[in-house]
PDB file of C-alpha atoms in Angstrom:
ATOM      1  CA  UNK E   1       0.000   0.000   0.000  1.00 62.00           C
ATOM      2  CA  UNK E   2       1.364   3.117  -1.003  1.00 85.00           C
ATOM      3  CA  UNK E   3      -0.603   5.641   1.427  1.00 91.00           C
ATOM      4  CA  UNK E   4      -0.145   4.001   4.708  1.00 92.00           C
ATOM      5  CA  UNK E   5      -1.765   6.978   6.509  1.00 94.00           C
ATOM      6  CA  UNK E   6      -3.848  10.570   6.761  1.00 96.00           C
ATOM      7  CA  UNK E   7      -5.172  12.620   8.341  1.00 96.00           C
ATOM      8  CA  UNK E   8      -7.283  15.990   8.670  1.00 96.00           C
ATOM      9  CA  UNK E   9      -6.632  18.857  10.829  1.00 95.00           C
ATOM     10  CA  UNK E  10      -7.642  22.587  11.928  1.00 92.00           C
ATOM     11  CA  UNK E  11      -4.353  23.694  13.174  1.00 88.00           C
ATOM     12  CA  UNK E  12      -3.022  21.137  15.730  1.00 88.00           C
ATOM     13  CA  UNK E  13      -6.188  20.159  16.322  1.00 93.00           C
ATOM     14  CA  UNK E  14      -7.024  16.727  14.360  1.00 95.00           C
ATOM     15  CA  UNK E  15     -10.439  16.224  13.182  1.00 96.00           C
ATOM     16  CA  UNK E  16     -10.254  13.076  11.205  1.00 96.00           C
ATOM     17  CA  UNK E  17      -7.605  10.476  10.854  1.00 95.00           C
ATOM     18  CA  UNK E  18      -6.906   6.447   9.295  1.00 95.00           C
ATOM     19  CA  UNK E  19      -3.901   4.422   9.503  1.00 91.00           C
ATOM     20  CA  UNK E  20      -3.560   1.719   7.237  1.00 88.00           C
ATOM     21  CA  UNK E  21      -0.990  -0.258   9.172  1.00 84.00           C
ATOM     22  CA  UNK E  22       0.679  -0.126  12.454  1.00 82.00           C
ATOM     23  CA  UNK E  23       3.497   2.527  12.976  1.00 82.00           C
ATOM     24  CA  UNK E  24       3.750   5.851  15.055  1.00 85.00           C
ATOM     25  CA  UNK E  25       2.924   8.283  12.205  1.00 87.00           C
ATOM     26  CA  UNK E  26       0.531   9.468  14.213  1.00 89.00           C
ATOM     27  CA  UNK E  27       3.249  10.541  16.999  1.00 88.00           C
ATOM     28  CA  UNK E  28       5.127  11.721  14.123  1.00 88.00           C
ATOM     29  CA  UNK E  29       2.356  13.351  12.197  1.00 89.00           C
ATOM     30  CA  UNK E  30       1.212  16.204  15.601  1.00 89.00           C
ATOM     31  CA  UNK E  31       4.690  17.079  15.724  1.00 87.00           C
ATOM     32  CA  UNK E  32       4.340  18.315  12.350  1.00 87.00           C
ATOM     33  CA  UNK E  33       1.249  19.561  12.198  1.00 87.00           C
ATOM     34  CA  UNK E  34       3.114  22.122  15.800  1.00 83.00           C
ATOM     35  CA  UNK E  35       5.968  22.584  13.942  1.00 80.00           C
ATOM     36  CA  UNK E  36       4.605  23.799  10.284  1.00 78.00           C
ATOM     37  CA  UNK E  37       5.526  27.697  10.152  1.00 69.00           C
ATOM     38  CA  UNK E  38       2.987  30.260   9.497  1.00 66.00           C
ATOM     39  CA  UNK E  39      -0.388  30.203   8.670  1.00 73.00           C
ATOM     40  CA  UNK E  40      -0.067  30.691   4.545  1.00 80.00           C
ATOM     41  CA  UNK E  41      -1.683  27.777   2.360  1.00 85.00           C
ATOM     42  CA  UNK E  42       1.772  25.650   1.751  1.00 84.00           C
ATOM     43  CA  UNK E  43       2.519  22.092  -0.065  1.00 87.00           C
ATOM     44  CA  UNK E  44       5.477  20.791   1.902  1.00 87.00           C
ATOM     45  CA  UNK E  45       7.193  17.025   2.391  1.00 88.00           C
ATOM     46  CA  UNK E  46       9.152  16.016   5.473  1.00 87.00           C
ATOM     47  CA  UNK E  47      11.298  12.858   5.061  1.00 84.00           C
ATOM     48  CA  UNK E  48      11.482  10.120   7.923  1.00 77.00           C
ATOM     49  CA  UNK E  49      13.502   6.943   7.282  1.00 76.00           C
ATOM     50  CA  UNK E  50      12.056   5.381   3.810  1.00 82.00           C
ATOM     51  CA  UNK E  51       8.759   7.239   4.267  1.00 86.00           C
ATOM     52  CA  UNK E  52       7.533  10.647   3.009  1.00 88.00           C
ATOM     53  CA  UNK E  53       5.166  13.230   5.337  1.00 90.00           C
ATOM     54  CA  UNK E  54       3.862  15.664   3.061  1.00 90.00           C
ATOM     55  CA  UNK E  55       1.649  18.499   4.064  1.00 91.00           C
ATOM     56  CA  UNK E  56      -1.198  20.663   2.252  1.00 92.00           C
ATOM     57  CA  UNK E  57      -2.481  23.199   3.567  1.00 92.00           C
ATOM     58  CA  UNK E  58      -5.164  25.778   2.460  1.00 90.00           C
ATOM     59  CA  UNK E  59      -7.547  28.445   4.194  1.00 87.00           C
ATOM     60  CA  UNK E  60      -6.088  27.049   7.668  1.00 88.00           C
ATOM     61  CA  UNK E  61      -7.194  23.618   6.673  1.00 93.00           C
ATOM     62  CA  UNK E  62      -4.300  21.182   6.914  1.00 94.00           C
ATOM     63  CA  UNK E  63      -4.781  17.090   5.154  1.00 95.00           C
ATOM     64  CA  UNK E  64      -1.306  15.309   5.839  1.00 95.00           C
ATOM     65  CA  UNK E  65      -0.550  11.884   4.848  1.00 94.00           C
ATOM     66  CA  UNK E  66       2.816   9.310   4.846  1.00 92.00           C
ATOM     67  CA  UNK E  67       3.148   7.587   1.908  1.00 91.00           C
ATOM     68  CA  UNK E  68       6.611   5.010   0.359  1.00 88.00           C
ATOM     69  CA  UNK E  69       8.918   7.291  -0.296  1.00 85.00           C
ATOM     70  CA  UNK E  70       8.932   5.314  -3.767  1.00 85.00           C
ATOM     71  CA  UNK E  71       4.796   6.958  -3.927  1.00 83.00           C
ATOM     72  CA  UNK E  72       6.984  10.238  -5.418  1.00 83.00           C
ATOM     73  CA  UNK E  73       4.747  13.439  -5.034  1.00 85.00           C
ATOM     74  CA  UNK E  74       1.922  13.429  -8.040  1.00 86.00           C
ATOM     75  CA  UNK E  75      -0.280  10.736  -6.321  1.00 88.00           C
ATOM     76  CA  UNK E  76       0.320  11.487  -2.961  1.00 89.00           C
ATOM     77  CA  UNK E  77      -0.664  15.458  -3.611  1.00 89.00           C
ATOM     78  CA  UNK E  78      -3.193  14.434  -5.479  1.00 90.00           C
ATOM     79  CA  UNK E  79      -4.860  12.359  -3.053  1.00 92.00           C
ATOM     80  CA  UNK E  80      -4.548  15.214  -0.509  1.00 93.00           C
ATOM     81  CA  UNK E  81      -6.430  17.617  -2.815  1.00 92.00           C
ATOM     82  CA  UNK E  82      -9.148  14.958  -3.089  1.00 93.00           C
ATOM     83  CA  UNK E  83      -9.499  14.723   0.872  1.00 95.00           C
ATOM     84  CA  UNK E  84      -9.290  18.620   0.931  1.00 95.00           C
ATOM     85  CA  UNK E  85     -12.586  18.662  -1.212  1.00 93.00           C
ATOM     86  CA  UNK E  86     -14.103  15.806   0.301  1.00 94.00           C
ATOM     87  CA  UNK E  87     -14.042  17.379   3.612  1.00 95.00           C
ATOM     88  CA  UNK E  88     -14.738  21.339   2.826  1.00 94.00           C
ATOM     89  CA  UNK E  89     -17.703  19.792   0.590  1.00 93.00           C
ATOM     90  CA  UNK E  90     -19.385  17.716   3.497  1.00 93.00           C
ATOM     91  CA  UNK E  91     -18.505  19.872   6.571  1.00 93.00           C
ATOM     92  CA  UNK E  92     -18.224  23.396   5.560  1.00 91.00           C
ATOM     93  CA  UNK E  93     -17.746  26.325   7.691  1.00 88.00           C
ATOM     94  CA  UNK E  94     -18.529  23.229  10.711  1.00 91.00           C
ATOM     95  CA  UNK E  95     -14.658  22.718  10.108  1.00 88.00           C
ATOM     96  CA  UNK E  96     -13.914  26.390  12.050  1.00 87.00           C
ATOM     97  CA  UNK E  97     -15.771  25.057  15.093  1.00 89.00           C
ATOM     98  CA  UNK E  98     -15.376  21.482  15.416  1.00 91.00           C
ATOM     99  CA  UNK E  99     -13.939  19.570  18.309  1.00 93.00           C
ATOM    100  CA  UNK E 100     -11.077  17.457  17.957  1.00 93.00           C
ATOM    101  CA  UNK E 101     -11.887  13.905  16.038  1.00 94.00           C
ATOM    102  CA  UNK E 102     -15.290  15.813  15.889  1.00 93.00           C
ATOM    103  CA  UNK E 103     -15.748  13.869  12.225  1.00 93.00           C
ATOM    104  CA  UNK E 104     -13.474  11.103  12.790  1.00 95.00           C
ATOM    105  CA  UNK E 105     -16.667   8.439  13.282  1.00 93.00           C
ATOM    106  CA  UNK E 106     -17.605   9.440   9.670  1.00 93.00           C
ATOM    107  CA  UNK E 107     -14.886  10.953   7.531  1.00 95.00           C
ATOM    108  CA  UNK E 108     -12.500   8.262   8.857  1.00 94.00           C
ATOM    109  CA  UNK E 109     -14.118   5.519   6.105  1.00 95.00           C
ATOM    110  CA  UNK E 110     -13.438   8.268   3.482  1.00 95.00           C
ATOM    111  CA  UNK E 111      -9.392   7.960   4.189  1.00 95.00           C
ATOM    112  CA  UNK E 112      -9.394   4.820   4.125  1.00 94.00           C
ATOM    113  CA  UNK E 113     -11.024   4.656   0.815  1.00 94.00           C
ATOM    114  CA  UNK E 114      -9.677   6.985  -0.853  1.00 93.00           C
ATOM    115  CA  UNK E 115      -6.164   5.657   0.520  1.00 93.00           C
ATOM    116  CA  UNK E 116      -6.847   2.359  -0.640  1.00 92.00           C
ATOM    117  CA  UNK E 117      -8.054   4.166  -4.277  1.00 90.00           C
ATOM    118  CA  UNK E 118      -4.956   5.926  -4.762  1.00 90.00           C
ATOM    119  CA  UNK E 119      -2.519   3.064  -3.366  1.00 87.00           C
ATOM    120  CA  UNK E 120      -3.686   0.503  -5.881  1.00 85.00           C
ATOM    121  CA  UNK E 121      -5.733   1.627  -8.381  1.00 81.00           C
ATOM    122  CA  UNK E 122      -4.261   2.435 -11.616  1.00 76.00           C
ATOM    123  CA  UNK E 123      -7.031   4.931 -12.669  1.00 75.00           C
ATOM    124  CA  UNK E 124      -5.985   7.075 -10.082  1.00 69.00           C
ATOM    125  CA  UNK E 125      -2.563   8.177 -11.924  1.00 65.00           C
ATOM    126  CA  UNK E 126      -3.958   7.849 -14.992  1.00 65.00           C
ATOM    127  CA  UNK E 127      -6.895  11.016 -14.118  1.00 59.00           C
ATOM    128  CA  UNK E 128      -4.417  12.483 -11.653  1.00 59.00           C
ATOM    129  CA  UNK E 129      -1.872  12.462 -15.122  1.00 61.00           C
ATOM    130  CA  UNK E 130      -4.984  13.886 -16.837  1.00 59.00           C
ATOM    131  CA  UNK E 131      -5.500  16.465 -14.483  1.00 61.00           C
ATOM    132  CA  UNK E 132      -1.457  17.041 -14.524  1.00 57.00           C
ATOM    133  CA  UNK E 133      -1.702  17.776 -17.840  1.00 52.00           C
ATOM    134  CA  UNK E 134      -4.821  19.790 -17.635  1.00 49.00           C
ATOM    135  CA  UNK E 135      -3.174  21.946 -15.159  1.00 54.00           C
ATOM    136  CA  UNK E 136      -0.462  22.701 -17.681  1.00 50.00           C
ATOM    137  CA  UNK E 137      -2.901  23.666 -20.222  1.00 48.00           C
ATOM    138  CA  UNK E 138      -4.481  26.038 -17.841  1.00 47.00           C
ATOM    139  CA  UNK E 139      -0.978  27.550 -16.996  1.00 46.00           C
ATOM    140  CA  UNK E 140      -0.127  27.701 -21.016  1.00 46.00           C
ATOM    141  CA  UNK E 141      -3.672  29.384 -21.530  1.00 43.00           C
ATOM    142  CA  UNK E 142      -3.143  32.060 -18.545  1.00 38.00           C
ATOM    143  CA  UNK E 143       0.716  32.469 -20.002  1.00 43.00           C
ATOM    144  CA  UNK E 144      -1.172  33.035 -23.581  1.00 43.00           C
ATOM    145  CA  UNK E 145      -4.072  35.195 -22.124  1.00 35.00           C
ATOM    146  CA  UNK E 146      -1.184  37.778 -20.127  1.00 45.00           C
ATOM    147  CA  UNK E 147       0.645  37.999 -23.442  1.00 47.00           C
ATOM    148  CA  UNK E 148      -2.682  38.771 -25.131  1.00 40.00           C
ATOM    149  CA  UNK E 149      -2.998  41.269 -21.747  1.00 39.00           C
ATOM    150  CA  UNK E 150       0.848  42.669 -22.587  1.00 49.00           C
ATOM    151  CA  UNK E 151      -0.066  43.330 -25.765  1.00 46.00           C
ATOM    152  CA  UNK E 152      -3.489  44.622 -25.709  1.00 48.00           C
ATOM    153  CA  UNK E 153      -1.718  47.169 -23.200  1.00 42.00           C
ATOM    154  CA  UNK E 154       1.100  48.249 -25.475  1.00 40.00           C
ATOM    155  CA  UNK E 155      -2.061  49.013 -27.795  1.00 38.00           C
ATOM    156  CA  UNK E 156      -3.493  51.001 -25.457  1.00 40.00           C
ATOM    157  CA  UNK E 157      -0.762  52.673 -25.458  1.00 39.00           C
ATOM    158  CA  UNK E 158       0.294  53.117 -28.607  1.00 44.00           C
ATOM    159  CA  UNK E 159      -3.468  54.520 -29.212  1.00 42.00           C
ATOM    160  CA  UNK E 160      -2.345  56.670 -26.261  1.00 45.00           C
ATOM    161  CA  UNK E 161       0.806  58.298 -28.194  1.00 44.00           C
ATOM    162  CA  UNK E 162      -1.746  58.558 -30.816  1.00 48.00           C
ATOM    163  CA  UNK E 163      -4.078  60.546 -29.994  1.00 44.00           C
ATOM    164  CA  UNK E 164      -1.058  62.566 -28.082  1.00 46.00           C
ATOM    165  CA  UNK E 165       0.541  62.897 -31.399  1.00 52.00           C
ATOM    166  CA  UNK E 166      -2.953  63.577 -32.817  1.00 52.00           C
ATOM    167  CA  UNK E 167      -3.155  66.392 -30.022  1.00 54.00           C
ATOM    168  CA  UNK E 168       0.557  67.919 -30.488  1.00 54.00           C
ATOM    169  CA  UNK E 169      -0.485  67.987 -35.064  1.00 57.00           C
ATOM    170  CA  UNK E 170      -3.476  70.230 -33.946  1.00 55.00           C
ATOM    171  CA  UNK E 171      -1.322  71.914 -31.554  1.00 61.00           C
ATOM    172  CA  UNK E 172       1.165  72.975 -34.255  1.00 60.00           C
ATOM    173  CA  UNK E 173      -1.244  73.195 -36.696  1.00 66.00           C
ATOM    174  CA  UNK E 174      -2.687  76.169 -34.779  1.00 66.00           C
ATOM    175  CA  UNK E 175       0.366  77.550 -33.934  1.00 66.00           C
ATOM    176  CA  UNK E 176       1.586  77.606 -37.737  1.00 65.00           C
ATOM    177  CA  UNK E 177      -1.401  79.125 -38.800  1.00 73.00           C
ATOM    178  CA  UNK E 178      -0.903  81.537 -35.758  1.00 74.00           C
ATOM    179  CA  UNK E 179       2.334  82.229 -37.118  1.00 70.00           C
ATOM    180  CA  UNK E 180       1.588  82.432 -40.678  1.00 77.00           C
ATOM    181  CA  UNK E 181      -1.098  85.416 -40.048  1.00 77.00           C
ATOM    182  CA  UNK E 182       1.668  87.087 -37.852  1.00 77.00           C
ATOM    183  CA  UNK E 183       4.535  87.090 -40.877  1.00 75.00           C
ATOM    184  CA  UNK E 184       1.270  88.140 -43.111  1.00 82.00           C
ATOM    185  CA  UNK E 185       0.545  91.167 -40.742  1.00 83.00           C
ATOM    186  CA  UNK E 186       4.423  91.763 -40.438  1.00 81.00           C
ATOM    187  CA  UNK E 187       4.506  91.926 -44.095  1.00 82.00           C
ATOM    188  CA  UNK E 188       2.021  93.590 -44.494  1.00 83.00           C
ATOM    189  CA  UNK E 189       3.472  96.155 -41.992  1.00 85.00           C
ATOM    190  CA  UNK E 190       6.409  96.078 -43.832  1.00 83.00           C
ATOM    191  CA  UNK E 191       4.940  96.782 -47.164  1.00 86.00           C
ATOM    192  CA  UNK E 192       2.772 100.107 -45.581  1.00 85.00           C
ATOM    193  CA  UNK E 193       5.852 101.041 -44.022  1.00 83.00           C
ATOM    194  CA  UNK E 194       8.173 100.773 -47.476  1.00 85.00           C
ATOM    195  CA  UNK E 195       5.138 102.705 -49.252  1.00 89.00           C
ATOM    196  CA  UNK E 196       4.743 105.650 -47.157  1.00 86.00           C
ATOM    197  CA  UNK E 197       8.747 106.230 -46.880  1.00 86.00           C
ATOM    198  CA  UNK E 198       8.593 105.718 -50.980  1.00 85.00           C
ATOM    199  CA  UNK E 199       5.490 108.456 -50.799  1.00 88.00           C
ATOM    200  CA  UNK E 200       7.221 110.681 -48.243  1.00 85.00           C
ATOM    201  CA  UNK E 201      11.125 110.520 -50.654  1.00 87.00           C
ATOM    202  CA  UNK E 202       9.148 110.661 -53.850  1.00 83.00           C
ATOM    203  CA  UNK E 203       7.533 114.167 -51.694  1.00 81.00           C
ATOM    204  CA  UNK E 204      10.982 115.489 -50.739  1.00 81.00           C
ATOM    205  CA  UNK E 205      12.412 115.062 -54.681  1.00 83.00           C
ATOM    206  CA  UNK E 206       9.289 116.530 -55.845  1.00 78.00           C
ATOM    207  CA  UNK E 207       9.191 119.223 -53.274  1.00 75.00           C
ATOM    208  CA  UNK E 208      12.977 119.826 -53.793  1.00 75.00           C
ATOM    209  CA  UNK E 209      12.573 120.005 -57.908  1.00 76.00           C
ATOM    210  CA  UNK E 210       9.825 122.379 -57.156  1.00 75.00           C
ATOM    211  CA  UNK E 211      12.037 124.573 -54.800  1.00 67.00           C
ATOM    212  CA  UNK E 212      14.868 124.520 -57.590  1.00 62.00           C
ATOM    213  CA  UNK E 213      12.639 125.298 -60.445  1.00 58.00           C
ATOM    214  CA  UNK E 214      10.767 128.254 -58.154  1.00 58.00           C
ATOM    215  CA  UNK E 215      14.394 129.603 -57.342  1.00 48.00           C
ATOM    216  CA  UNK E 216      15.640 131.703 -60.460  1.00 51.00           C
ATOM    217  CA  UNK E 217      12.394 133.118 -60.704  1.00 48.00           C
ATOM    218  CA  UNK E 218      12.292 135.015 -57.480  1.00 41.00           C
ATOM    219  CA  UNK E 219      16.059 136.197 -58.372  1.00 42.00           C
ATOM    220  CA  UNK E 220      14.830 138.061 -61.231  1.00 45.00           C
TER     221      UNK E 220
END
């Protein structure tokens, strides 16, 4: 059997448990369960002699089992997520409040099934490979979907230095044409200015031609 034991636990405080053969995993398994750090939702594996503890633990919930250290980690992890499910689904928030072995009587018949299940059956790797590969899917299609994310933001912001460029044309479209009417009024300016100093030398010539022509005659 490769799952010789499990059990279920709020804390230190075990609510369910099944051994499937005689050893002191239990002894073994509260010393864990006080020595785990934290409170964050963790997958861990302690070693001890040829057999492998590991630990899963999510919203405070803790499901611990010892399997053959030759089990690996897929089956054993996966058979923890099945007893995680199993027991949230049938108990509910009656987990936060129960009394130690407060759903041993019952839930103790589910760990030994599903132990037995995922010892020797060979559909159990087989959907836990399924799932496996499932899960990788899922990570590939949340990988693809940021990309898709990444680049749907670099649109957005490319639209953004559009319509900033878009803003900054208009911007110096107005200012050209701003400019353009003040070299028109400059030149036009210009051009009143060069007309009345033409007017006021063509005067003085024809003012001075008058005086010299005027001249002789008042002499006489």
């Amino acid at each position: 059997m490769t799952i010789l034991y499990a059990l279920v636990a709020r804390g230190s405080v075990v609510l369910a448990e099944h051994s499937g053969t005689t050893t002191n995993a239990s002894t073994i398994a509260r010393q864990i369960l006080e020595k785990i750090p934290g409170n964050n939702d963790s997958n861990v594996s302690y070693s001890q002699d040829r057999y492998i503890f590991h630990v899963k633990r999510t919203d405070g919930l803790t499901v611990l089992c010892m399997a053959d250290d030759s089990a690996g980690r897929r089956i054993p992890f996966a058979f923890l997520e099945e007893i995680h499910q199993r027991f949230v689904r049938t108990y509910g928030r009656a987990v936060l409040s129960a009394q130690a072995y407060g759903m041993n009587d019952e839930f103790s018949r589910v760990l030994s099934q599903q132990m037995e299940y995922y010892s020797s059956d060979p559909n159990a790797d087989r959907i836990n490979r399924l799932k496996g590969e499932m899960s990788q899917v899922r990570n590939v299609m949340i990988e693809n979907i940021d990309k898709v994310l990444e680049r749907g933001d670099r649109l957005e912001l490319l639209v953004d230095k559009t319509a900033t460029m878009q803003g900054n044309t208009f911007r110096f479209r107005k200012q050209a044409r701003r400019f353009r009417s003040t070299v028109w009024w400059r030149n036009v300016k210009l051009t009143v200015a060069l007309i009345f100093l033409l007017l006021v030398i063509v005067y003085v010539i024809f003012a001075f031609v008058c005086h010299g022509l005027t001249l002789p005659t008042c002499l006489k």
